[in-house]
Amino acid sequence: MQYQYDVLVIGSGAAGLSLALHLADSVKVAVLSKGQLHEGSTWFAQGGIAAVLDDQDSIDAHVADTLAAGGGLCHEESVRFTVERSKSAIDWLINQGVDFTKDEAANSYHLTKEGGHSHRRIIHSADATGKAVLSSLIARVKAHKNITLLERFIALDLITQPDPNSRKLRCTGAYVYNHADDHVHAFQAKSVVLATGGASKVYLYTSNPDGASGDGIAMAWRAGCRVANMEFNQFHPTCLFHPKAKSFLITEALRGEGAHLKLPNGERFMQRFDERGELAPRDIVARAIDHEMKRLGADCLYLDISHKPSDFIAEHFPTVKARCLEFGIDITKEPIPVVPAAHYTCGGVVVNAQGHTDLVNLYAIGETSFTGLHGANRMASNSLLECIVYARSAALDIASKIAAIPEPLPCPPWDESRVTDSDEDVVISHNWDELRRFMWDYVGIVRTRKRLERATHRIKLLQKEIGEYYSNYRVRGDLIELRNLALVAELIIRSAIERKESRGLHYSLDYPAPAPVARDTILVPTNYAAQDVFVTDMLAIKS
């Protein structure tokens, strides 16, 4: 079966749904969700959205804070582009029905402070901001007649065809696996948007849901798009440490409201690493926790907000309080055991200010993309802001061009004639586990040349096994994700090897100092889409 739409959005988080809403009054949009709508990273975002909303704050201050946190690698024009649009982004979300927490005494919205920020500028909905944002966007999307929401559809690869207006290739859709009927279908569209999130599931310990397997990044690379700064994987300093707690993040807002990080003996330690203490940027805090855990041989450290009034904790952090109580931890009376965990992919598919990639008619927004905003370390609560700002920017660009884009040519159906059903799915689970373990051990918070060389050797062997399996058996969701995750792991390893310095989230014991000049790590595929395609190649593609 083939599906035809004006715009195909792959991903159903804050970025994908926002873009769909901006476009849907004029075009027909399909939004693919690889699972249920509430299973993506947006739903689990606790802290909030950074924006200049207070008279005491300024765009210049927010820009300066972001540049400082980014370790010299932020693109200042991208940072300013985003921050200047922060208030309008929040106003738009409020118009969509997002219920942000109010400060009744001040007759305004409550703003909190997080690591790296010089002002209180984090607008939030208690400690479940992502849930509030996504719930409102889902309600709006479901009510719109021009938006088709398709759950449990996972994209495999992008469809490309010759572009009639240039000597390049254009993206005209994607092959998509439907869990319901267990078949692959072709989805075609004039414009395609990747909004699939990041790739933190490449690590053994992560705050991300299972779907964060780097699908959009992998598909874009295979289609000929550049990726940048994949070595900068942000490890959130504070994930709940409990054998039965899967991927539960302890929001940075706790530290913003005065929570203390402590050693097992109750001693505070962050002032020894940074004068900002618990409010230092995430890369510093995560490395400090990692250092102390290794020094002491401790399984975890502790985050303590019990010195604050119980009513204050219950009002500001109801989600954290309730979740911890499920595991017998009363945060009003005792500290929370925490460990660092992979949290955010700062690199991604290279895009411009409109979210456009190297491939004609292909866009990437949100965590999938590399805009230059985050540099070597993402500052807290800038991620949801980026989703909303670039969703609107990309939508405006698509709307201005779509009338002139010709309909895609018919594409061949997915060929399953030479594959069989697998009776060895255990191979997938074993490879998945092996990949995530060696990435954690060799390409984690602290890296060395020897560890990266080991990772290079392991990923080559693993990709060979996965490639053989993918070629011989019918695809399933877990195999698609494993294939993508292995490719993203290779890109992370290659990028980390290229960076012979320590900067931001990339810390190397072999190169502990930063290089004199800060440069992005840009990987270019052999089938680079931005170069002209020779006529002979175009004929071969058509045939």
Coordinates of C-alpha atoms in Angstrom, one line a residue:
M1 CA 0.0 0.0 0.0
Q2 CA 1.2 3.5 -0.8
Y3 CA 0.2 6.7 1.1
Q4 CA 0.3 10.2 -0.3
Y5 CA 0.4 13.5 1.6
D6 CA 1.7 17.0 1.1
V7 CA 4.0 16.8 4.2
L8 CA 5.2 13.7 6.0
V9 CA 6.4 14.3 9.6
I10 CA 8.3 11.4 11.1
G11 CA 8.1 11.8 14.8
S12 CA 5.4 12.9 17.2
G13 CA 7.0 14.9 19.9
A14 CA 7.0 18.6 20.6
A15 CA 8.8 19.4 17.4
G16 CA 6.8 17.2 15.0
L17 CA 3.4 18.1 16.4
S18 CA 4.2 21.8 16.5
L19 CA 5.3 21.8 12.8
A20 CA 2.1 19.9 11.8
L21 CA -0.1 22.5 13.6
H22 CA 1.7 25.4 11.9
L23 CA 1.1 23.9 8.5
A24 CA -2.2 22.1 8.7
D25 CA -4.4 25.0 7.8
S26 CA -3.1 25.0 4.2
V27 CA -1.8 21.5 3.5
K28 CA -2.5 17.8 4.4
V29 CA 0.0 16.5 6.9
A30 CA 0.7 12.9 8.1
V31 CA 2.5 12.5 11.5
L32 CA 4.1 9.1 12.1
S33 CA 4.6 7.9 15.7
K34 CA 6.8 4.9 16.2
G35 CA 4.9 4.0 19.4
Q36 CA 2.0 5.5 21.3
L37 CA 1.9 9.3 21.3
H38 CA 3.0 9.6 24.9
E39 CA 6.0 7.3 24.6
G40 CA 8.5 9.9 23.3
S41 CA 11.0 12.0 25.2
T42 CA 8.8 15.1 25.2
W43 CA 6.3 13.4 27.5
F44 CA 9.0 12.7 30.1
A45 CA 10.6 16.2 30.1
Q46 CA 10.2 17.5 33.6
G47 CA 12.1 20.8 34.0
G48 CA 10.7 23.4 31.7
I49 CA 11.4 25.8 28.8
A50 CA 14.0 28.6 28.9
A51 CA 12.7 31.9 27.7
V52 CA 13.2 35.6 28.3
L53 CA 9.9 36.5 30.1
D54 CA 11.0 38.7 33.0
D55 CA 11.8 42.4 32.9
Q56 CA 15.0 41.7 34.9
D57 CA 16.2 39.3 32.3
S58 CA 17.3 40.0 28.7
I59 CA 18.0 38.3 25.4
D60 CA 21.7 39.2 25.7
A61 CA 21.9 37.5 29.1
H62 CA 20.2 34.3 27.8
V63 CA 22.5 34.3 24.8
A64 CA 25.6 34.8 27.0
D65 CA 24.6 32.0 29.3
T66 CA 24.0 29.6 26.4
L67 CA 27.4 30.5 24.8
A68 CA 29.2 30.0 28.1
A69 CA 27.6 26.6 28.7
G70 CA 28.3 25.5 25.1
G71 CA 32.1 25.5 25.6
G72 CA 32.9 27.8 22.7
L73 CA 31.1 25.7 20.0
C74 CA 27.7 27.4 20.0
H75 CA 26.9 29.2 16.8
E76 CA 26.0 32.7 18.1
E77 CA 23.7 33.5 15.2
S78 CA 21.7 30.3 16.0
V79 CA 21.6 31.0 19.7
R80 CA 20.3 34.6 19.1
F81 CA 17.9 33.3 16.5
T82 CA 16.4 30.9 19.0
V83 CA 16.4 33.2 22.1
E84 CA 14.9 36.1 20.2
R85 CA 11.9 33.9 19.4
S86 CA 11.6 32.4 22.9
K87 CA 8.7 34.7 24.1
S88 CA 6.7 34.2 21.0
A89 CA 7.2 30.4 21.3
I90 CA 5.8 30.5 24.8
D91 CA 2.9 32.7 23.8
W92 CA 2.1 30.2 21.1
L93 CA 2.1 27.3 23.5
I94 CA -0.1 29.2 25.9
N95 CA -2.5 29.7 23.0
Q96 CA -2.5 26.0 22.4
G97 CA -3.7 25.5 25.9
V98 CA -0.5 24.6 27.8
D99 CA -1.2 25.2 31.5
F100 CA 2.1 26.6 32.9
T101 CA 2.5 27.1 36.7
K102 CA 1.4 30.4 38.0
D103 CA 2.9 32.6 40.7
E104 CA -0.3 33.9 42.2
A105 CA 1.4 36.4 44.5
A106 CA 3.1 38.1 41.6
N107 CA 0.2 37.6 39.2
S108 CA 2.4 36.0 36.6
Y109 CA 3.9 32.7 35.6
H110 CA 6.3 31.1 38.0
L111 CA 9.9 31.0 36.7
T112 CA 12.6 28.8 38.1
K113 CA 16.4 28.7 37.7
E114 CA 18.5 25.8 36.5
G115 CA 22.2 25.1 36.0
G116 CA 24.1 27.6 33.8
H117 CA 21.4 30.3 33.9
S118 CA 22.0 33.7 35.4
H119 CA 18.3 34.5 35.9
R120 CA 15.1 32.7 36.7
R121 CA 13.8 32.1 33.2
I122 CA 12.5 28.5 33.2
I123 CA 8.7 28.5 32.7
H124 CA 7.2 25.2 33.6
S125 CA 4.1 23.2 34.5
A126 CA 5.0 21.9 38.0
D127 CA 7.6 19.2 37.3
A128 CA 5.8 17.7 34.3
T129 CA 6.3 20.3 31.6
G130 CA 6.7 17.9 28.7
K131 CA 3.5 16.1 29.6
A132 CA 1.6 19.4 29.8
V133 CA 3.0 20.6 26.4
L134 CA 2.5 17.3 24.6
S135 CA -1.0 16.8 26.0
S136 CA -2.1 20.2 24.6
L137 CA -0.5 19.6 21.2
I138 CA -2.0 16.1 20.9
A139 CA -5.5 17.5 21.6
R140 CA -5.0 20.2 19.0
V141 CA -3.6 17.8 16.4
K142 CA -6.4 15.3 16.9
A143 CA -9.0 18.0 16.4
H144 CA -7.5 19.1 13.1
K145 CA -9.1 17.7 9.9
N146 CA -5.9 18.1 7.8
I147 CA -3.6 16.1 10.1
T148 CA -3.5 12.3 10.1
L149 CA -1.9 10.7 13.2
L150 CA -0.6 7.2 12.7
E151 CA 0.7 5.4 15.7
R152 CA 3.1 2.4 15.7
F153 CA 4.5 3.2 12.3
I154 CA 8.3 3.2 12.2
A155 CA 10.3 4.6 9.3
L156 CA 13.1 2.4 7.7
D157 CA 14.6 4.6 5.0
L158 CA 14.0 7.7 3.1
I159 CA 12.9 7.6 -0.5
T160 CA 14.9 9.8 -2.9
Q161 CA 14.3 10.8 -6.6
P162 CA 16.0 13.1 -9.0
D163 CA 15.0 16.8 -8.4
P164 CA 13.6 18.3 -11.6
N165 CA 14.9 21.8 -10.6
S166 CA 18.5 20.9 -9.9
R167 CA 21.1 18.2 -10.5
K168 CA 20.6 16.9 -7.0
L169 CA 18.3 14.3 -5.3
R170 CA 15.2 15.3 -3.4
C171 CA 13.4 13.4 -0.6
T172 CA 10.0 12.2 -1.6
G173 CA 8.9 10.1 1.3
A174 CA 9.9 7.1 3.3
Y175 CA 9.4 3.3 3.6
V176 CA 7.6 2.7 6.8
Y177 CA 6.9 -0.5 8.8
N178 CA 3.4 -0.8 10.2
H179 CA 3.3 -2.9 13.4
A180 CA -0.4 -3.6 13.0
D181 CA -0.2 -5.5 9.7
D182 CA 3.5 -6.4 9.9
H183 CA 4.3 -5.0 6.5
V184 CA 6.4 -2.1 5.0
H185 CA 4.5 0.6 3.1
A186 CA 5.6 3.6 1.0
F187 CA 4.7 7.0 2.2
Q188 CA 5.2 9.8 -0.3
A189 CA 5.1 13.6 0.2
K190 CA 6.4 16.8 -1.3
S191 CA 8.3 17.6 1.9
V192 CA 9.5 15.3 4.6
V193 CA 10.4 16.3 8.2
L194 CA 12.5 14.3 10.5
A195 CA 11.5 14.9 14.1
T196 CA 12.5 11.6 15.6
G197 CA 14.5 12.8 18.7
G198 CA 17.9 11.8 19.8
A199 CA 20.0 8.6 20.3
S200 CA 20.6 8.2 24.0
K201 CA 19.5 4.6 24.0
V202 CA 22.9 3.9 22.5
Y203 CA 24.1 3.9 26.1
L204 CA 23.4 1.3 28.8
Y205 CA 22.1 3.9 31.3
T206 CA 19.9 6.6 30.0
S207 CA 17.0 8.9 31.1
N208 CA 15.4 8.4 27.6
P209 CA 12.5 6.1 26.6
D210 CA 13.2 3.0 24.5
G211 CA 12.4 4.8 21.3
A212 CA 15.4 7.2 21.4
S213 CA 17.4 5.1 18.9
G214 CA 18.6 7.8 16.5
D215 CA 16.3 6.8 13.6
G216 CA 16.2 10.2 11.9
I217 CA 19.9 10.7 12.2
A218 CA 20.6 7.3 10.7
M219 CA 18.1 7.7 7.9
A220 CA 19.5 11.1 6.9
W221 CA 23.1 9.9 6.9
R222 CA 22.2 6.9 4.7
A223 CA 20.4 9.3 2.3
G224 CA 23.5 11.5 2.0
C225 CA 23.2 14.2 4.7
R226 CA 26.0 15.5 6.8
V227 CA 26.0 15.1 10.6
A228 CA 27.9 17.2 13.1
N229 CA 29.2 17.1 16.7
M230 CA 27.9 13.6 17.4
E231 CA 30.6 13.1 20.1
F232 CA 28.7 15.5 22.4
N233 CA 26.3 13.3 24.3
Q234 CA 24.9 15.0 27.4
F235 CA 24.8 12.9 30.5
H236 CA 22.2 14.2 32.9
P237 CA 23.8 14.3 36.4
T238 CA 20.8 13.0 38.3
C239 CA 18.9 9.9 37.3
L240 CA 17.1 7.9 40.1
F241 CA 19.3 5.0 41.2
H242 CA 17.0 2.0 42.0
P243 CA 17.0 -1.5 40.6
K244 CA 13.3 -1.2 39.7
A245 CA 13.3 2.4 38.5
K246 CA 13.7 2.4 34.7
S247 CA 15.0 5.7 33.2
F248 CA 13.5 8.1 35.7
L249 CA 15.1 11.5 35.6
I250 CA 15.3 13.7 38.7
T251 CA 14.7 17.2 37.2
E252 CA 17.4 19.8 37.4
A253 CA 14.8 22.2 38.9
L254 CA 15.4 20.5 42.3
R255 CA 18.9 21.9 42.3
G256 CA 17.5 25.2 41.0
E257 CA 15.3 25.4 44.1
G258 CA 18.2 24.6 46.5
A259 CA 18.7 20.8 46.5
H260 CA 22.3 19.7 47.5
L261 CA 24.4 17.0 46.0
K262 CA 26.0 14.8 48.7
L263 CA 28.5 12.0 49.2
P264 CA 27.3 8.8 50.9
N265 CA 28.6 10.3 54.2
G266 CA 26.4 13.4 53.8
E267 CA 29.2 15.8 52.7
R268 CA 28.5 18.3 49.9
F269 CA 31.2 18.2 47.2
M270 CA 30.3 20.3 44.2
Q271 CA 32.1 23.5 45.5
R272 CA 35.4 21.6 45.0
F273 CA 34.7 21.3 41.3
D274 CA 33.0 24.6 40.4
E275 CA 32.2 27.8 42.3
R276 CA 28.6 27.6 41.1
G277 CA 28.2 24.4 43.0
E278 CA 25.1 22.4 42.2
L279 CA 24.1 25.0 39.6
A280 CA 27.2 24.5 37.4
P281 CA 26.4 23.3 33.8
R282 CA 25.5 19.7 33.3
D283 CA 28.8 18.5 31.9
I284 CA 30.7 19.7 35.0
V285 CA 28.2 18.2 37.4
A286 CA 28.0 14.9 35.7
R287 CA 31.9 14.6 35.6
A288 CA 32.1 15.5 39.3
I289 CA 29.6 12.8 40.2
D290 CA 31.3 10.3 38.0
H291 CA 34.7 11.2 39.6
E292 CA 33.4 10.9 43.1
M293 CA 31.7 7.6 42.5
K294 CA 34.9 6.1 41.0
R295 CA 37.0 7.6 43.7
L296 CA 34.9 6.1 46.5
G297 CA 33.8 3.0 44.7
A298 CA 30.2 4.1 45.3
D299 CA 27.2 2.8 43.3
C300 CA 25.5 6.2 43.5
L301 CA 25.6 9.6 45.2
Y302 CA 22.7 11.6 46.7
L303 CA 20.5 14.6 45.9
D304 CA 18.9 16.1 49.0
I305 CA 16.1 18.6 49.2
S306 CA 14.7 17.5 52.5
H307 CA 15.8 20.7 54.2
K308 CA 13.0 22.5 52.3
P309 CA 9.4 22.7 53.7
S310 CA 7.3 19.6 52.9
D311 CA 4.5 21.8 51.4
F312 CA 7.0 23.5 49.1
I313 CA 8.3 20.2 47.8
A314 CA 4.9 18.8 47.3
E315 CA 3.8 21.9 45.3
H316 CA 6.8 22.2 43.1
F317 CA 7.8 18.6 42.6
P318 CA 4.7 16.4 42.8
T319 CA 5.9 14.0 40.0
V320 CA 9.3 13.4 41.6
K321 CA 7.8 13.0 45.1
A322 CA 5.2 10.5 43.9
R323 CA 7.6 8.5 41.8
C324 CA 10.2 8.2 44.6
L325 CA 7.5 7.2 47.1
E326 CA 6.8 4.2 44.8
F327 CA 10.3 3.0 45.6
G328 CA 10.1 3.8 49.3
I329 CA 12.0 7.1 49.2
D330 CA 10.3 10.1 50.9
I331 CA 12.1 13.1 49.4
T332 CA 10.7 15.4 52.1
K333 CA 12.7 13.4 54.7
E334 CA 15.6 11.7 53.0
P335 CA 18.0 12.2 50.1
I336 CA 17.5 10.7 46.6
P337 CA 20.1 8.2 45.3
V338 CA 21.2 9.4 41.9
V339 CA 23.6 8.5 39.1
P340 CA 24.5 10.2 35.7
A341 CA 22.7 8.8 32.7
A342 CA 22.8 9.6 28.9
H343 CA 20.2 12.2 28.3
Y344 CA 20.6 14.3 25.2
T345 CA 22.2 14.2 21.7
C346 CA 23.7 17.6 21.1
G347 CA 24.8 16.8 17.6
G348 CA 22.7 15.6 14.7
V349 CA 21.7 16.3 11.1
V350 CA 23.2 19.5 9.8
V351 CA 20.4 22.1 9.1
N352 CA 20.1 25.8 8.4
A353 CA 17.9 28.3 10.2
Q354 CA 14.8 26.9 8.4
G355 CA 15.6 23.3 9.5
H356 CA 16.5 22.3 5.9
T357 CA 19.1 19.5 5.4
D358 CA 21.5 18.8 2.6
L359 CA 18.8 16.8 0.8
V360 CA 16.2 18.8 -1.2
N361 CA 12.8 18.9 0.5
L362 CA 14.1 17.1 3.6
Y363 CA 13.9 18.9 7.0
A364 CA 15.1 18.0 10.5
I365 CA 14.0 19.6 13.7
G366 CA 14.4 19.1 17.4
E367 CA 16.9 16.7 18.9
T368 CA 17.5 15.0 15.5
S369 CA 19.0 18.2 14.1
F370 CA 22.2 20.1 14.5
T371 CA 21.4 23.8 14.5
G372 CA 24.4 25.1 16.4
L373 CA 22.4 26.1 19.4
H374 CA 23.9 23.7 21.9
G375 CA 27.6 23.7 21.1
A376 CA 29.6 21.3 23.2
N377 CA 27.0 21.2 26.0
R378 CA 23.3 21.9 26.0
M379 CA 22.2 24.4 28.6
A380 CA 19.2 23.2 30.7
S381 CA 15.7 23.8 29.2
N382 CA 16.9 25.1 25.8
S383 CA 15.8 21.8 24.1
L384 CA 12.0 22.3 24.2
L385 CA 12.6 25.9 23.1
E386 CA 14.6 24.7 20.1
C387 CA 11.8 22.3 19.2
I388 CA 9.1 25.0 19.1
V389 CA 11.2 27.7 17.5
Y390 CA 12.6 25.6 14.6
A391 CA 9.2 23.8 14.1
R392 CA 7.7 27.2 13.2
S393 CA 10.7 28.3 11.1
A394 CA 10.7 25.0 9.1
A395 CA 6.9 25.2 8.7
L396 CA 7.1 28.7 7.3
D397 CA 9.8 27.6 4.8
I398 CA 7.8 24.6 3.7
A399 CA 4.6 26.7 3.3
S400 CA 6.5 29.2 1.1
K401 CA 7.8 26.5 -1.3
I402 CA 5.3 23.6 -1.3
A403 CA 3.0 25.0 -4.1
A404 CA 6.0 24.9 -6.5
I405 CA 7.1 21.4 -5.6
P406 CA 6.0 18.8 -8.2
E407 CA 4.3 15.6 -7.1
P408 CA 6.7 12.7 -6.4
L409 CA 7.1 10.0 -9.1
P410 CA 5.7 6.6 -8.2
C411 CA 8.2 4.6 -6.2
P412 CA 8.7 0.8 -6.2
P413 CA 7.1 -1.1 -3.4
W414 CA 9.2 -2.6 -0.6
D415 CA 10.7 -5.9 -1.8
E416 CA 10.3 -8.8 0.7
S417 CA 10.5 -11.5 -1.8
R418 CA 14.0 -12.8 -0.8
V419 CA 13.7 -12.7 3.0
T420 CA 12.2 -15.1 5.5
D421 CA 10.8 -14.9 9.1
S422 CA 13.5 -15.1 11.7
D423 CA 13.7 -17.9 14.2
E424 CA 16.7 -16.3 16.0
D425 CA 15.4 -13.0 17.5
V426 CA 17.7 -13.7 20.4
V427 CA 20.5 -12.3 18.2
I428 CA 18.8 -8.9 18.2
S429 CA 18.5 -8.7 22.0
H430 CA 22.1 -9.8 22.5
N431 CA 23.5 -7.4 20.0
W432 CA 21.4 -4.6 21.5
D433 CA 22.8 -5.3 24.9
E434 CA 26.4 -5.6 23.7
L435 CA 26.2 -2.3 21.8
R436 CA 24.9 -0.3 24.7
R437 CA 27.3 -1.8 27.2
F438 CA 30.5 -1.2 25.2
M439 CA 29.3 2.4 24.4
W440 CA 28.9 3.0 28.1
D441 CA 32.3 1.5 28.9
Y442 CA 34.3 3.0 26.1
V443 CA 32.5 6.1 24.8
G444 CA 31.0 7.4 28.1
I445 CA 31.5 10.4 30.3
V446 CA 35.4 10.1 30.3
R447 CA 37.1 8.8 27.2
T448 CA 40.6 7.6 26.1
R449 CA 42.2 6.8 22.7
K450 CA 42.5 3.1 23.7
R451 CA 38.8 2.9 24.7
L452 CA 37.7 4.5 21.4
E453 CA 39.9 2.1 19.4
R454 CA 38.2 -0.8 21.2
A455 CA 34.8 0.7 20.5
T456 CA 35.7 1.0 16.8
H457 CA 36.7 -2.6 16.6
R458 CA 33.5 -3.8 18.3
I459 CA 31.1 -1.6 16.3
K460 CA 32.6 -2.9 13.0
L461 CA 32.0 -6.5 14.0
L462 CA 28.5 -5.8 15.3
Q463 CA 27.5 -3.9 12.2
K464 CA 28.6 -6.8 10.0
E465 CA 26.3 -9.2 12.0
I466 CA 23.4 -6.8 12.0
G467 CA 23.8 -6.2 8.2
E468 CA 23.7 -9.9 7.5
Y469 CA 20.7 -10.3 9.7
Y470 CA 18.9 -7.3 8.1
S471 CA 19.5 -8.7 4.6
N472 CA 18.1 -12.1 5.3
Y473 CA 15.1 -11.7 7.5
R474 CA 11.9 -9.7 7.5
V475 CA 12.2 -6.4 9.3
R476 CA 10.7 -5.8 12.8
G477 CA 10.7 -2.7 15.0
D478 CA 13.5 -3.9 17.2
L479 CA 15.7 -4.8 14.2
I480 CA 15.1 -1.4 12.6
E481 CA 16.1 0.3 15.8
L482 CA 19.1 -1.8 16.3
R483 CA 20.4 -1.1 12.8
N484 CA 19.9 2.6 13.3
L485 CA 21.5 2.5 16.8
A486 CA 24.6 0.8 15.5
L487 CA 25.0 3.4 12.8
V488 CA 24.6 6.2 15.2
A489 CA 27.1 4.5 17.5
E490 CA 29.6 4.4 14.7
L491 CA 29.1 8.2 14.0
I492 CA 29.6 9.0 17.7
I493 CA 32.8 6.9 17.9
R494 CA 34.2 8.5 14.7
S495 CA 33.4 12.0 15.9
A496 CA 35.0 11.3 19.3
I497 CA 38.2 10.0 17.6
E498 CA 38.4 13.2 15.5
R499 CA 38.2 15.5 18.5
K500 CA 41.7 15.5 20.0
E501 CA 40.9 17.8 22.9
S502 CA 38.6 18.0 25.9
R503 CA 35.6 20.4 25.4
G504 CA 32.2 20.4 27.0
L505 CA 30.7 17.0 27.1
H506 CA 33.7 15.3 25.3
Y507 CA 36.4 14.7 28.0
S508 CA 39.5 12.8 27.0
L509 CA 42.2 11.7 29.4
D510 CA 44.7 11.8 26.5
Y511 CA 43.8 15.4 25.5
P512 CA 42.7 17.0 28.8
A513 CA 43.0 20.6 27.5
P514 CA 40.8 22.4 25.0
A515 CA 42.3 23.2 21.6
P516 CA 43.2 26.8 20.9
V517 CA 40.4 27.0 18.2
A518 CA 37.0 25.6 18.7
R519 CA 35.7 23.7 15.6
D520 CA 32.7 21.6 14.8
T521 CA 33.2 17.9 13.9
I522 CA 31.4 17.5 10.6
L523 CA 31.1 14.0 9.0
V524 CA 30.3 13.9 5.3
P525 CA 28.9 10.7 3.8
T526 CA 30.3 9.3 0.6
N527 CA 26.9 9.9 -1.1
Y528 CA 26.8 13.5 0.1
A529 CA 23.5 14.9 -1.1
A530 CA 24.4 18.5 -1.5
Q531 CA 26.8 17.8 -4.4
D532 CA 25.5 17.6 -8.0
V533 CA 24.6 14.2 -9.3
F534 CA 26.0 13.2 -12.6
V535 CA 23.6 12.5 -15.4
T536 CA 24.7 8.9 -15.7
D537 CA 23.9 8.4 -12.0
M538 CA 20.5 10.1 -12.5
L539 CA 19.7 7.7 -15.3
A540 CA 20.7 4.8 -13.1
I541 CA 18.5 6.0 -10.3
K542 CA 15.5 6.3 -12.6
S543 CA 15.9 2.8 -14.0

